[in-house]
mmCIF file of C-alpha atoms in Angstrom:
data_model
loop_
_atom_site.group_PDB
_atom_site.id
_atom_site.type_symbol
_atom_site.label_atom_id
_atom_site.label_comp_id
_atom_site.label_asym_id
_atom_site.label_seq_id
_atom_site.Cartn_x
_atom_site.Cartn_y
_atom_site.Cartn_z
ATOM 1 C CA MET A 1043 116.423 84.468 77.764
ATOM 2 C CA GLU A 1044 114.655 82.300 80.336
ATOM 3 C CA GLN A 1045 113.614 78.844 79.160
ATOM 4 C CA ILE A 1046 109.914 77.952 79.615
ATOM 5 C CA ASN A 1047 108.610 74.387 80.039
ATOM 6 C CA ASN A 1048 105.639 73.036 78.085
ATOM 7 C CA GLY A 1049 103.056 74.223 80.632
ATOM 8 C CA GLY A 1050 104.321 77.784 80.445
ATOM 9 C CA HIS A 1051 106.128 77.488 83.784
ATOM 10 C CA THR A 1052 109.764 78.438 84.195
ATOM 11 C CA GLN A 1053 112.325 75.883 85.258
ATOM 12 C CA GLN A 1054 112.852 75.525 89.022
ATOM 13 C CA LYS A 1055 114.988 78.229 90.588
ATOM 14 C CA GLU A 1056 116.492 78.708 94.023
ATOM 15 C CA ALA A 1057 114.272 80.934 96.156
ATOM 16 C CA ASP A 1058 115.613 84.424 96.812
ATOM 17 C CA SER A 1059 114.644 87.226 99.205
ATOM 18 C CA GLU A 1060 111.744 88.337 96.970
ATOM 19 C CA ILE A 1061 110.216 84.848 97.013
ATOM 20 C CA GLN A 1062 110.728 84.664 100.790
ATOM 21 C CA LYS A 1063 108.829 87.971 101.133
ATOM 22 C CA ILE A 1064 105.908 86.446 99.225
ATOM 23 C CA CYS A 1065 105.996 83.398 101.517
ATOM 24 C CA ASP A 1066 106.152 85.596 104.618
ATOM 25 C CA TRP A 1067 103.096 87.492 103.373
ATOM 26 C CA VAL A 1068 101.049 84.318 102.731
ATOM 27 C CA LYS A 1069 102.252 82.445 105.864
ATOM 28 C CA PRO A 1070 99.189 83.344 108.008
ATOM 29 C CA HIS A 1071 96.909 82.246 105.160
ATOM 30 C CA ALA A 1072 98.847 78.969 104.756
ATOM 31 C CA GLN A 1073 98.636 78.305 108.495
ATOM 32 C CA ALA A 1074 94.875 78.904 108.420
ATOM 33 C CA LYS A 1075 94.422 76.532 105.467
ATOM 34 C CA ALA A 1076 96.676 73.888 107.051
ATOM 35 C CA GLY A 1077 95.117 74.268 110.507
ATOM 36 C CA LYS A 1078 98.515 74.499 112.181
ATOM 37 C CA THR A 1079 101.300 76.919 113.064
ATOM 38 C CA PHE A 1080 104.723 76.731 111.410
ATOM 39 C CA ASP A 1081 107.778 77.906 113.397
ATOM 40 C CA ILE A 1082 109.962 77.421 110.316
ATOM 41 C CA PHE A 1083 108.746 78.763 106.946
ATOM 42 C CA THR A 1084 111.677 78.943 104.534
ATOM 43 C CA ALA A 1085 111.257 79.183 100.752
ATOM 44 C CA LYS A 1086 113.573 76.738 98.951
ATOM 45 C CA ILE A 1087 112.709 76.551 95.231
ATOM 46 C CA TYR A 1088 110.021 77.953 92.968
ATOM 47 C CA THR A 1089 108.646 78.254 89.461
ATOM 48 C CA THR A 1090 106.601 81.020 87.874
ATOM 49 C CA GLN A 1091 104.072 81.360 85.089
ATOM 50 C CA VAL A 1092 102.981 84.722 83.695
ATOM 51 C CA LEU A 1093 99.457 85.030 82.319
ATOM 52 C CA ALA A 1094 97.184 87.946 83.255
ATOM 53 C CA TRP A 1095 98.913 87.512 86.638
ATOM 54 C CA THR A 1096 102.083 85.877 87.910
ATOM 55 C CA LYS A 1097 101.566 82.426 89.343
ATOM 56 C CA TYR A 1098 104.172 81.150 91.810
ATOM 57 C CA CYS A 1099 104.588 77.574 92.977
ATOM 58 C CA VAL A 1100 106.979 77.557 95.932
ATOM 59 C CA LYS A 1101 108.439 74.672 97.939
ATOM 60 C CA VAL A 1102 108.621 75.801 101.582
ATOM 61 C CA HIS A 1103 110.487 74.012 104.379
ATOM 62 C CA VAL A 1104 108.323 73.938 107.532
ATOM 63 C CA GLY A 1105 110.588 71.881 109.822
ATOM 64 C CA GLY A 1106 112.173 68.434 109.977
ATOM 65 C CA ASP A 1107 111.564 66.597 106.720
ATOM 66 C CA ASP A 1108 108.278 68.438 106.076
ATOM 67 C CA TYR A 1109 107.595 70.756 103.159
ATOM 68 C CA LEU A 1110 104.587 72.569 101.721
ATOM 69 C CA HIS A 1111 103.941 73.566 98.147
ATOM 70 C CA LEU A 1112 102.334 77.011 98.009
ATOM 71 C CA HIS A 1113 100.390 78.200 94.976
ATOM 72 C CA VAL A 1114 100.249 82.005 94.947
ATOM 73 C CA GLN A 1115 98.847 84.376 92.338
ATOM 74 C CA GLU A 1116 99.965 87.998 92.043
ATOM 75 C CA LYS A 1117 98.186 90.454 89.759
ATOM 76 C CA LEU A 1118 100.349 92.243 87.218
ATOM 77 C CA ARG A 1119 101.481 95.712 88.290
ATOM 78 C CA CYS A 1120 99.067 97.423 85.882
ATOM 79 C CA PHE A 1121 96.178 95.740 87.770
ATOM 80 C CA GLY A 1122 97.528 96.458 91.262
ATOM 81 C CA VAL A 1123 99.619 94.388 93.633
ATOM 82 C CA ASP A 1124 97.036 91.995 95.057
ATOM 83 C CA MET A 1125 98.296 88.568 96.055
ATOM 84 C CA GLU A 1126 96.299 85.447 96.827
ATOM 85 C CA LEU A 1127 97.260 82.056 98.226
ATOM 86 C CA THR A 1128 95.150 79.835 95.976
ATOM 87 C CA HIS A 1129 96.010 76.574 97.744
ATOM 88 C CA ILE A 1130 98.653 74.569 99.573
ATOM 89 C CA GLU A 1131 99.836 71.000 99.258
ATOM 90 C CA GLN A 1132 100.837 69.444 102.587
ATOM 91 C CA GLY A 1133 102.886 66.344 103.391
ATOM 92 C CA LYS A 1134 105.578 67.058 100.811
ATOM 93 C CA SER A 1135 109.256 66.097 101.035
ATOM 94 C CA LEU A 1136 112.406 67.711 99.720
ATOM 95 C CA ASP A 1137 112.388 65.344 96.724
ATOM 96 C CA ASP A 1138 108.751 65.847 95.680
ATOM 97 C CA PRO A 1139 108.501 67.775 92.408
ATOM 98 C CA ILE A 1140 106.622 71.064 92.539
ATOM 99 C CA GLY A 1141 103.125 70.602 91.136
ATOM 100 C CA HIS A 1142 101.187 73.115 89.065
ATOM 101 C CA SER A 1143 97.489 73.807 89.059
#
């Protein structure tokens, strides 16, 4: 059974191909919000929280020592498969903890 932290979020996990697919899907939206283009966009770690949707917080490497934190919501399957990039946090490093909102 997966252990949940006090905020209802899972512990950090290594990003897999499914998380990378989510990041690939939201990349154009993240670039628009950031006002820049990212040649590198590699998911590294993530957490999830399941409510009436699944909320992902993903640390993404965007080149050099730069990282973004993406906050993505995905509706549960019974409501469809809509995904939304709710916001990004820029100027993050590898050591910055993933934030939740």
